[in-house]
Coordinates of C-alpha atoms and ligand atoms in Angstrom, one line a residue:
M1 CA 115.1 130.1 65.5
E2 CA 112.3 130.3 68.0
S3 CA 113.4 129.3 71.5
A4 CA 111.5 126.3 72.7
P5 CA 110.2 126.2 76.3
P6 CA 112.1 124.0 78.8
T7 CA 110.3 120.6 78.4
F8 CA 110.9 117.4 80.3
L9 CA 109.4 113.9 79.9
H10 CA 109.3 111.2 82.5
I11 CA 108.7 107.8 81.0
D12 CA 107.8 104.7 83.0
M13 CA 106.9 101.3 81.7
D14 CA 103.6 99.8 82.8
A15 CA 103.8 96.8 85.1
F16 CA 107.2 96.3 83.5
F17 CA 108.4 92.8 84.4
A18 CA 104.8 91.4 84.2
A19 CA 104.2 93.1 80.9
V20 CA 107.3 91.5 79.4
E21 CA 106.1 88.1 80.6
Q22 CA 102.7 88.7 79.1
H23 CA 104.4 89.8 75.8
D24 CA 106.7 86.8 75.7
H25 CA 103.9 84.3 76.8
P26 CA 100.7 85.3 74.9
E27 CA 98.8 82.7 77.1
Y28 CA 99.4 85.0 80.1
R29 CA 97.7 88.0 78.4
G30 CA 94.7 89.4 80.1
K31 CA 95.4 87.3 83.2
P32 CA 96.7 88.1 86.7
V33 CA 100.5 87.6 86.5
V34 CA 102.7 87.9 89.6
V35 CA 106.5 88.2 89.0
G36 CA 108.7 87.4 92.0
S37 CA 109.1 84.7 94.6
P38 CA 107.2 81.5 94.3
P39 CA 104.2 81.7 96.7
D40 CA 105.5 78.8 98.9
R41 CA 108.7 80.6 99.7
R42 CA 109.4 83.5 101.9
G43 CA 110.1 86.0 99.2
V44 CA 108.2 89.0 97.9
V45 CA 106.4 90.1 94.7
S46 CA 108.5 92.1 92.3
T47 CA 105.5 93.4 90.4
A48 CA 102.1 92.3 89.3
S49 CA 100.1 92.7 86.1
Y50 CA 97.2 95.2 86.2
E51 CA 94.9 92.2 86.2
A52 CA 96.5 91.0 89.4
R53 CA 96.5 94.4 91.0
K54 CA 92.7 94.3 91.0
Y55 CA 93.1 91.7 93.8
G56 CA 95.2 94.0 95.8
I57 CA 98.5 92.5 94.8
H58 CA 101.5 94.9 94.6
S59 CA 105.3 95.1 94.6
A60 CA 107.1 94.2 97.8
M61 CA 104.1 92.2 99.2
P62 CA 105.0 88.7 100.5
A63 CA 104.3 86.2 97.7
R64 CA 102.3 84.1 100.1
T65 CA 99.9 87.0 100.7
A66 CA 99.6 87.5 97.0
Y67 CA 98.7 83.8 96.7
Q68 CA 96.0 84.2 99.3
K69 CA 94.5 87.1 97.5
C70 CA 94.5 85.4 94.1
P71 CA 95.3 81.7 94.1
H72 CA 94.6 81.4 90.4
A73 CA 97.2 84.0 89.5
I74 CA 100.2 82.9 87.3
F75 CA 103.3 83.1 89.5
V76 CA 106.6 83.4 87.6
R77 CA 110.1 83.9 88.9
G78 CA 111.1 86.3 86.1
N79 CA 114.0 86.7 83.9
M80 CA 116.3 89.6 84.7
A81 CA 118.5 89.3 81.7
R82 CA 115.4 89.7 79.5
Y83 CA 114.2 92.7 81.4
K84 CA 117.6 94.3 81.1
E85 CA 117.5 93.7 77.3
V86 CA 114.1 95.5 77.0
S87 CA 115.4 98.2 79.3
R88 CA 118.3 98.8 76.9
Q89 CA 115.9 98.9 74.0
I90 CA 113.8 101.6 75.5
M91 CA 116.8 103.6 76.7
R92 CA 118.1 103.5 73.1
I93 CA 114.7 104.8 71.9
F94 CA 115.0 107.7 74.3
E95 CA 118.5 108.5 73.2
S96 CA 117.3 108.7 69.6
Y97 CA 115.4 111.8 70.6
T98 CA 117.8 113.6 73.0
P99 CA 121.2 112.9 74.5
L100 CA 119.9 114.3 77.8
V101 CA 118.5 111.1 79.2
Q102 CA 118.7 110.3 82.9
P103 CA 117.7 106.7 83.7
L104 CA 116.1 106.4 87.1
S105 CA 115.7 102.6 87.3
I106 CA 115.4 99.7 84.9
D107 CA 112.1 100.9 83.4
E108 CA 112.0 104.7 83.8
A109 CA 113.9 107.8 82.7
F110 CA 113.9 111.5 82.6
L111 CA 114.4 113.2 79.2
D112 CA 115.2 116.8 78.6
V113 CA 113.5 117.4 75.2
T114 CA 113.8 121.2 75.2
G115 CA 116.2 121.2 72.3
A116 CA 114.7 118.2 70.6
Q117 CA 111.5 120.1 69.9
R118 CA 113.0 121.8 67.0
L119 CA 113.5 118.5 65.2
F120 CA 110.7 116.3 66.6
G121 CA 107.8 118.6 67.5
T122 CA 106.2 119.7 70.8
G123 CA 106.8 117.8 74.0
R124 CA 103.4 116.1 73.6
E125 CA 104.3 115.0 70.0
I126 CA 107.7 113.7 71.2
A127 CA 106.0 111.8 74.0
E128 CA 103.5 110.2 71.5
K129 CA 106.4 109.3 69.1
I130 CA 108.3 107.6 71.9
R131 CA 105.3 105.7 73.0
A132 CA 104.7 104.5 69.5
D133 CA 108.4 103.5 69.1
I134 CA 108.2 101.6 72.4
R135 CA 105.1 99.8 71.3
A136 CA 106.5 99.0 67.8
Q137 CA 109.9 97.8 69.1
T138 CA 109.0 96.0 72.3
G139 CA 105.2 95.4 72.1
L140 CA 104.8 97.1 75.5
T141 CA 103.1 100.2 76.8
A142 CA 104.6 103.1 78.8
S143 CA 103.1 106.1 80.6
V144 CA 104.6 109.5 80.1
G145 CA 104.4 112.8 81.8
V146 CA 105.2 116.0 79.9
A147 CA 106.1 119.1 82.0
P148 CA 108.2 122.2 82.4
N149 CA 110.5 120.4 84.8
M150 CA 111.5 116.9 85.9
Y151 CA 109.7 116.8 89.2
L152 CA 106.3 117.7 87.6
A153 CA 107.0 115.2 84.7
K154 CA 107.4 112.4 87.3
I155 CA 104.2 113.2 89.1
A156 CA 102.4 113.4 85.8
S157 CA 103.6 110.1 84.4
D158 CA 101.9 108.3 87.3
M159 CA 98.5 109.9 86.9
N160 CA 97.1 108.0 84.0
K161 CA 98.7 104.6 84.3
P162 CA 98.7 102.3 82.4
D163 CA 99.3 103.5 78.9
G164 CA 98.7 107.1 79.8
L165 CA 100.0 110.5 78.6
T166 CA 99.6 113.4 81.0
L167 CA 100.4 117.0 80.2
V168 CA 101.2 119.4 83.0
P169 CA 100.2 123.0 82.3
F170 CA 103.2 125.4 81.8
D171 CA 101.6 128.5 83.4
Q172 CA 102.6 129.0 87.1
K173 CA 99.0 129.5 88.4
E174 CA 97.7 126.5 86.5
I175 CA 100.6 124.4 87.8
E176 CA 99.7 125.3 91.3
A177 CA 96.0 124.4 90.7
F178 CA 97.1 121.1 89.0
L179 CA 99.1 120.1 92.1
A180 CA 96.7 121.4 94.8
P181 CA 94.5 118.3 95.1
L182 CA 97.3 115.8 95.3
P183 CA 98.4 114.2 98.6
I184 CA 101.7 115.5 100.1
G185 CA 103.2 112.1 99.7
R186 CA 103.4 112.7 96.0
I187 CA 106.1 115.4 96.5
W188 CA 109.5 114.1 95.5
G189 CA 111.5 113.4 98.7
V190 CA 108.6 113.6 101.2
G191 CA 109.3 110.4 103.2
K192 CA 107.3 108.8 105.9
V193 CA 108.8 111.0 108.7
T194 CA 108.1 114.3 106.9
Q195 CA 104.7 113.2 105.9
K196 CA 103.8 112.4 109.5
K197 CA 105.0 115.8 110.7
L198 CA 103.1 117.6 108.0
L199 CA 99.9 115.6 108.7
S200 CA 100.2 116.6 112.3
L201 CA 99.9 120.2 111.2
G202 CA 96.8 119.3 109.2
I203 CA 98.7 119.5 105.9
N204 CA 97.5 116.6 103.8
T205 CA 97.4 118.0 100.3
I206 CA 99.9 119.9 98.2
G207 CA 97.4 122.7 98.1
K208 CA 97.5 123.1 101.9
L209 CA 101.3 123.1 101.7
Q210 CA 101.2 125.9 99.2
T211 CA 99.4 128.1 101.6
A212 CA 101.0 126.9 104.8
D213 CA 102.6 129.5 107.1
I214 CA 106.4 129.2 106.4
K215 CA 107.4 129.8 110.0
L216 CA 105.1 127.0 111.1
L217 CA 106.6 124.7 108.5
E218 CA 110.2 125.6 109.5
S219 CA 109.6 124.8 113.1
A220 CA 108.1 121.4 112.1
I221 CA 110.5 120.2 109.5
G222 CA 113.5 122.5 109.6
E223 CA 114.4 125.6 107.5
R224 CA 116.0 123.9 104.6
A225 CA 113.3 121.2 104.1
A226 CA 110.6 123.8 104.5
R227 CA 112.1 125.9 101.8
V228 CA 112.6 123.0 99.4
F229 CA 109.1 121.5 100.0
S230 CA 107.3 124.8 99.7
K231 CA 109.0 125.3 96.4
L232 CA 108.1 121.8 95.2
A233 CA 104.5 122.4 96.4
R234 CA 104.4 125.2 93.8
G235 CA 105.9 123.0 91.2
I236 CA 109.2 124.8 91.1
D237 CA 112.2 122.5 90.4
E238 CA 115.4 123.8 89.0
R239 CA 117.3 120.5 88.7
E240 CA 118.9 119.6 85.4
I241 CA 119.3 116.2 83.9
G242 CA 122.3 114.6 85.7
G243 CA 124.2 114.2 82.5
E244 CA 127.0 116.0 81.0
T245 CA 126.6 119.6 82.0
D246 CA 129.3 120.9 79.9
E247 CA 132.4 119.7 78.0
K248 CA 134.6 119.9 81.1
S249 CA 132.8 117.5 83.5
I250 CA 130.7 114.4 83.5
S251 CA 128.5 113.6 86.5
N252 CA 125.5 111.7 87.6
E253 CA 123.5 111.7 90.8
I254 CA 120.6 110.0 92.3
T255 CA 118.0 111.2 94.7
F256 CA 116.6 108.3 96.8
Y257 CA 112.9 108.0 97.2
E258 CA 113.5 107.7 100.9
D259 CA 116.5 108.7 103.0
I260 CA 118.9 105.8 103.2
T261 CA 121.2 104.8 106.1
D262 CA 122.2 101.4 104.8
R263 CA 125.8 101.7 103.7
G264 CA 125.6 98.7 101.4
Q265 CA 122.7 100.3 99.6
I266 CA 124.4 103.7 99.3
E267 CA 127.6 102.1 98.0
A268 CA 125.7 100.0 95.5
A269 CA 123.9 103.0 94.1
Y270 CA 127.1 104.9 94.0
K271 CA 128.9 102.2 92.1
K272 CA 126.3 102.3 89.5
L273 CA 126.8 106.0 89.2
I274 CA 130.5 105.5 88.8
D275 CA 130.0 102.9 86.1
K276 CA 127.6 105.1 84.2
V277 CA 130.0 108.1 84.3
G278 CA 132.8 105.8 83.2
E279 CA 130.8 104.6 80.3
R280 CA 130.1 108.1 79.2
L281 CA 133.7 109.2 79.7
R282 CA 134.9 106.5 77.4
K283 CA 132.2 107.0 75.0
A284 CA 133.2 110.6 74.8
G285 CA 136.8 109.6 74.5
Y286 CA 138.2 111.4 77.5
F287 CA 140.5 110.8 80.4
A288 CA 139.6 112.6 83.6
A289 CA 142.0 114.1 86.2
T290 CA 139.7 114.7 89.1
V291 CA 136.9 112.8 90.9
H292 CA 134.0 114.5 92.6
L293 CA 131.7 113.2 95.3
K294 CA 128.4 114.9 96.4
I295 CA 126.4 113.8 99.3
R296 CA 123.1 115.4 100.4
W297 CA 122.1 114.4 103.9
S298 CA 118.5 114.0 105.1
D299 CA 118.5 117.6 106.4
F300 CA 119.4 118.8 102.9
S301 CA 122.8 120.0 103.9
T302 CA 125.2 119.0 101.1
I303 CA 128.9 118.3 100.9
T304 CA 131.1 118.1 97.8
R305 CA 134.5 116.5 97.9
Q306 CA 137.1 116.0 95.3
T307 CA 140.4 114.2 94.8
K308 CA 142.8 113.6 91.9
F309 CA 143.5 110.4 90.1
P310 CA 147.2 109.3 90.2
I311 CA 147.2 109.9 86.5
P312 CA 144.3 110.9 84.2
S313 CA 142.1 107.8 83.9
D314 CA 139.1 106.4 82.1
D315 CA 138.9 102.8 83.2
D316 CA 136.3 101.3 85.6
I317 CA 138.8 99.9 88.1
T318 CA 140.6 103.2 88.7
L319 CA 137.3 105.1 88.8
R320 CA 135.8 102.7 91.3
E321 CA 138.9 102.6 93.5
T322 CA 139.3 106.3 93.7
G323 CA 135.6 107.0 93.9
M324 CA 134.9 104.4 96.6
E325 CA 137.8 105.6 98.7
L326 CA 136.4 109.2 98.6
L327 CA 133.0 107.9 99.5
K328 CA 134.2 105.8 102.4
K329 CA 136.1 108.7 103.8
N330 CA 133.1 111.0 103.9
L331 CA 130.2 108.7 104.7
S332 CA 129.0 108.8 108.3
N333 CA 125.9 107.3 109.9
R334 CA 123.7 110.1 108.9
P335 CA 120.8 109.2 106.5
V336 CA 121.6 110.1 102.9
R337 CA 119.1 111.7 100.5
L338 CA 121.2 112.1 97.4
I339 CA 124.5 110.8 96.2
G340 CA 126.5 112.0 93.2
F341 CA 129.6 111.1 91.4
G342 CA 131.5 113.1 88.7
V343 CA 134.7 113.5 86.9
S344 CA 136.4 116.7 85.6
G345 CA 139.6 117.8 84.2
L346 CA 138.9 116.0 81.0
T347 CA 141.7 115.5 78.5
R348 CA 142.1 113.6 75.3
T349 CA 145.2 111.9 76.5
N350 CA 146.5 110.5 79.8
R351 CA 150.1 111.4 79.0
A352 CA 151.6 114.4 80.8
Q353 CA 151.0 117.4 78.5
T354 CA 153.8 119.6 79.7
G355 CA 155.0 122.0 77.0
Q356 CA 152.5 120.6 74.5
L357 CA 149.7 122.8 75.4
N358 CA 149.0 125.9 73.4
L359 CA 147.3 128.2 75.9
F360 CA 145.4 130.0 73.2
D361 CA 144.0 126.8 71.8
P362 CA 143.3 124.6 74.8
P363 CA 142.1 121.0 74.0
D364 CA 138.7 121.6 75.4
T365 CA 138.0 124.3 72.9
K366 CA 138.9 122.0 70.1
T367 CA 136.8 119.3 71.6
H368 CA 134.0 121.6 71.9
E369 CA 134.3 122.7 68.3
K370 CA 134.6 119.1 67.1
R371 CA 131.5 118.0 69.1
G372 CA 129.6 121.1 67.9
R373 CA 130.4 120.2 64.3
L374 CA 129.4 116.6 64.8
S375 CA 126.1 117.5 66.4
H376 CA 125.4 120.0 63.6
A377 CA 126.2 117.3 61.0
A378 CA 123.8 115.0 62.8
D379 CA 121.2 117.7 62.8
D380 CA 121.7 118.3 59.1
I381 CA 121.3 114.6 58.2
K382 CA 118.1 114.4 60.3
A383 CA 116.7 117.5 58.7
K384 CA 117.5 116.2 55.2
Y385 CA 116.6 112.5 55.5
G386 CA 114.1 112.5 58.3
A387 CA 114.2 112.4 62.0
K388 CA 114.8 108.7 62.3
S389 CA 117.6 108.3 59.7
I390 CA 120.3 108.5 62.3
R391 CA 118.7 106.2 64.8
R392 CA 118.1 103.5 62.2
A393 CA 121.8 103.5 61.3
S394 CA 122.9 103.2 65.0
D395 CA 120.4 100.5 65.6
L396 CA 122.0 98.2 63.1
Ligands
LIG1 P1 107.8 100.2 88.8 O1 107.9 101.1 87.6 O2 107.8 100.8 90.2 O3 106.6 99.3 88.7 P2 105.9 98.6 87.4 O4 106.6 99.0 86.2 O5 105.9 97.1 87.6 O6 104.4 99.1 87.4 P3 103.9 100.6 87.1 O7 102.9 100.4 86.0 O8 103.2 101.0 88.4 O9 105.1 101.4 86.8 O10 109.1 99.2 88.8 C1 109.6 98.7 87.6 C2 110.1 97.2 87.8 O11 111.0 97.1 88.9 C3 108.9 96.3 88.2 O12 108.3 95.8 87.0 C4 109.6 95.2 89.0 C5 110.8 95.9 89.6 N1 110.5 96.2 91.0 C6 110.8 95.3 92.0 O13 111.5 94.2 91.7 N2 110.5 95.5 93.3 C7 109.8 96.6 93.7 O14 109.5 96.7 94.9 C8 109.4 97.5 92.7 C9 108.7 98.8 93.1 C10 109.8 97.3 91.4
LIG2 MG1 107.0 101.0 85.8

């Protein structure tokens, strides 16, 4: 078997809430649609159709301002339950191509399709198939970036919106040339503060950051940040999909777009991570013995902490209780860049296993074998009956 190059997709729906409204209400199509607060209230715009964006309307803008810019726009409150339903549909499409899916928000996800290439074709071909599936099943368009890592895929998906497919080169020199003209704000994690500091050094493009003196950078933004951002400027990103890394642990993490200090916001994001991990844990049929917390502060220093459940657990309540306790113990007032939650010590039963365990045949080995066999069986069925045979069955 030829080894396929590491390939990641970032998929993001176009004008998501507004596009759903235009799909569900054909009379809105081709017109400026603004989803969010009514214009006579003090709320903001959630999103605007591309027709409305021509008038300068965008997410987070006061609805009143949007109205001033385009009084004839169609203002709708939106229907979250419906958006979540479409979100589930697209996530299911992603999962029909690879189990390595990391949703980032309601309308976007990272996919590691490295292994999927054997079954479904090149990264580009997979991206096209997914776009076609989304269109067929939801009537909506998505933009996709195809790249050798997640960070480049995310940059790329935004470059030809709406309905765009952007391929990032896989050669290091070409990657650097691809990034060079982009503004530094496009680098994942460069917030307003860092941007200001870099601009004061005359660094306004990724290209300038590529060639910047490292000592100068370090003195401006600190050693760790300098190291991380100069790597990202060259397109180097070694992160993996925050999914199941092996059979012994399940974890998920989120990097915030900006450093967050608001405890409520951090806790809300963390709870979502806990729920996701719990879902996967149960889906995989495990109980976990240990909870893990990861916090990366704004200066890139990182802590990991762990604690044991009273007994191996898989239910949401225990996961949340134990997880939140661990978070509350370790959160301070420092701004947070990344938060992660994970579980390990996975077992098939939550009963004490004293004396039952054969050291030469630990449960994880069996699990691994079983899962391996299952995946192989799935691969075989797909190879025999077509790539979509399994997905159709699970969609029923
Ligand atoms: P985005 O993907 O950021 O925006 P979008 O899908 O509307 O448009 P684009 O084509 O540029 O991707 O966000 C997805 C949805 O999340 C968006 O449709 C509405 C919601 N949202 C808010 O409610 N408030 C916000 O400030 C943002 C940015 C998004
Ligand atoms: Mg979007």
